[in-house]
Each structure stands twice: as C-alpha cells, then as structure tokens.
mmCIF file of C-alpha atoms in Angstrom:
data_model
loop_
_atom_site.group_PDB
_atom_site.id
_atom_site.type_symbol
_atom_site.label_atom_id
_atom_site.label_comp_id
_atom_site.label_asym_id
_atom_site.label_seq_id
_atom_site.Cartn_x
_atom_site.Cartn_y
_atom_site.Cartn_z
ATOM 1 C CA MET Z 1 -0.003 -0.005 -0.003
ATOM 2 C CA ALA Z 2 2.819 2.421 0.793
ATOM 3 C CA VAL Z 3 4.237 2.187 -2.731
ATOM 4 C CA CYS Z 4 1.039 2.867 -4.656
ATOM 5 C CA GLY Z 5 -0.611 5.051 -2.019
ATOM 6 C CA SER Z 6 -4.379 5.109 -1.979
ATOM 7 C CA ASN Z 7 -4.644 4.286 -5.700
ATOM 8 C CA ILE Z 8 -4.468 0.462 -5.774
ATOM 9 C CA ASP Z 9 -5.292 0.462 -9.503
ATOM 10 C CA LYS Z 10 -2.141 2.434 -10.338
ATOM 11 C CA PRO Z 11 0.037 0.494 -12.859
ATOM 12 C CA LEU Z 12 3.093 -1.113 -11.280
ATOM 13 C CA THR Z 13 6.460 0.296 -12.421
ATOM 14 C CA LEU Z 14 10.019 -0.940 -11.961
ATOM 15 C CA ASP Z 15 10.704 1.986 -9.620
ATOM 16 C CA MET Z 16 7.778 0.871 -7.451
ATOM 17 C CA VAL Z 17 9.033 -2.718 -7.335
ATOM 18 C CA GLU Z 18 12.505 -1.531 -6.301
ATOM 19 C CA GLN Z 19 10.895 0.254 -3.350
ATOM 20 C CA MET Z 20 9.359 -3.052 -2.217
ATOM 21 C CA THR Z 21 12.325 -4.215 -0.148
ATOM 22 C CA TYR Z 22 11.133 -7.741 0.637
ATOM 23 C CA LEU Z 23 9.751 -8.436 -2.831
ATOM 24 C CA ASN Z 24 13.010 -7.202 -4.384
ATOM 25 C CA ALA Z 25 15.053 -9.446 -2.054
ATOM 26 C CA PHE Z 26 12.760 -12.400 -2.798
ATOM 27 C CA VAL Z 27 13.157 -11.992 -6.557
ATOM 28 C CA LYS Z 28 16.954 -11.669 -6.314
ATOM 29 C CA GLU Z 29 17.218 -14.762 -4.078
ATOM 30 C CA SER Z 30 14.919 -16.728 -6.387
ATOM 31 C CA MET Z 31 17.149 -15.819 -9.330
ATOM 32 C CA ARG Z 32 20.211 -16.938 -7.358
ATOM 33 C CA VAL Z 33 18.734 -20.296 -6.311
ATOM 34 C CA MET Z 34 17.126 -21.104 -9.666
ATOM 35 C CA PRO Z 35 18.694 -18.921 -12.365
ATOM 36 C CA PRO Z 36 16.772 -18.737 -15.647
ATOM 37 C CA VAL Z 37 19.980 -19.332 -17.620
ATOM 38 C CA ILE Z 38 22.061 -22.279 -16.470
ATOM 39 C CA ILE Z 39 24.581 -22.575 -19.307
ATOM 40 C CA VAL Z 40 26.445 -19.903 -21.211
ATOM 41 C CA THR Z 41 29.169 -20.987 -23.600
ATOM 42 C CA TYR Z 42 32.195 -18.977 -24.574
ATOM 43 C CA LYS Z 43 34.652 -19.543 -27.417
ATOM 44 C CA THR Z 44 38.228 -18.606 -26.639
ATOM 45 C CA MET Z 45 39.793 -16.097 -29.007
ATOM 46 C CA LYS Z 46 43.296 -16.473 -27.592
ATOM 47 C CA PRO Z 47 45.041 -18.881 -25.210
ATOM 48 C CA PHE Z 48 43.380 -18.681 -21.816
ATOM 49 C CA PRO Z 49 45.307 -19.863 -18.734
ATOM 50 C CA ILE Z 50 43.095 -21.329 -15.998
ATOM 51 C CA SER Z 51 45.911 -22.643 -13.823
ATOM 52 C CA GLU Z 52 49.683 -22.878 -13.798
ATOM 53 C CA ASP Z 53 49.435 -26.312 -15.380
ATOM 54 C CA TYR Z 54 46.735 -25.768 -17.986
ATOM 55 C CA THR Z 55 45.935 -23.239 -20.697
ATOM 56 C CA VAL Z 56 42.789 -23.484 -22.783
ATOM 57 C CA SER Z 57 43.695 -23.367 -26.445
ATOM 58 C CA VAL Z 58 42.306 -20.995 -29.079
ATOM 59 C CA ASN Z 59 38.831 -21.821 -30.469
ATOM 60 C CA SER Z 60 37.955 -23.979 -27.473
ATOM 61 C CA MET Z 61 34.469 -23.923 -25.998
ATOM 62 C CA VAL Z 62 34.399 -22.931 -22.327
ATOM 63 C CA ILE Z 63 31.305 -23.530 -20.163
ATOM 64 C CA PRO Z 64 31.627 -21.910 -16.721
ATOM 65 C CA SER Z 65 29.619 -23.202 -13.768
ATOM 66 C CA PHE Z 66 27.206 -20.679 -12.261
ATOM 67 C CA PHE Z 67 26.330 -23.041 -9.426
ATOM 68 C CA ASN Z 68 29.718 -22.612 -7.723
ATOM 69 C CA SER Z 69 29.559 -18.832 -7.731
ATOM 70 C CA LEU Z 70 25.879 -18.622 -6.767
ATOM 71 C CA HIS Z 71 26.262 -21.067 -3.876
ATOM 72 C CA ASN Z 72 29.578 -19.810 -2.495
ATOM 73 C CA SER Z 73 29.246 -19.756 1.315
ATOM 74 C CA SER Z 74 31.873 -17.012 1.621
ATOM 75 C CA VAL Z 75 29.563 -14.707 -0.391
ATOM 76 C CA TYR Z 76 26.160 -16.089 0.681
ATOM 77 C CA ALA Z 77 26.350 -16.976 4.372
ATOM 78 C CA GLU Z 78 23.399 -19.363 4.222
ATOM 79 C CA SER Z 79 23.784 -20.411 0.595
ATOM 80 C CA GLU Z 80 22.031 -23.768 1.018
ATOM 81 C CA GLU Z 81 19.209 -22.610 3.299
ATOM 82 C CA LEU Z 82 15.827 -22.111 1.651
#
C-alpha cells in the first residue's frame, strides 16, 4: 500500500518494485537459487590460462559453472538454506 498510495489500480512500475524491499530481495534470491539461464558458452579467441598447469587453447568452448559462484558460502552466508 505504501508504494502505490491510496490508488491500488495504479500500474506497477520498476521503480515501485525496487521500493518493495522484501519483494526485491525475494526476486533476487529466487534468481540466485534457480537462475533462468544455467549454461552460457564462450569460445576462446586467444590462449586462456586457467591454472599454472593448464591453458585453454584458441577456439575452445568454455562452459563456466554458475552453481559454484551462486552457492559460495563465503559470499552467501546461508547459501544452502531455503
């Protein structure tokens, strides 16, 4: 009610949603737990070192894992709690 005031028929805008603290947090957490895109592929344009022992060669397909970064407990304190 605070966002749209007394006019509950007022069209919802992105600015209004951003003011809804809990809804905004819920949407962000939902996107973290179940991202709409789970695979993004990249083609290397030049040699790409990923460790001291291994370099990805040119024209290789690289598929990074989003799961590791989105469930990192050092970033998200309760990364596995739902």
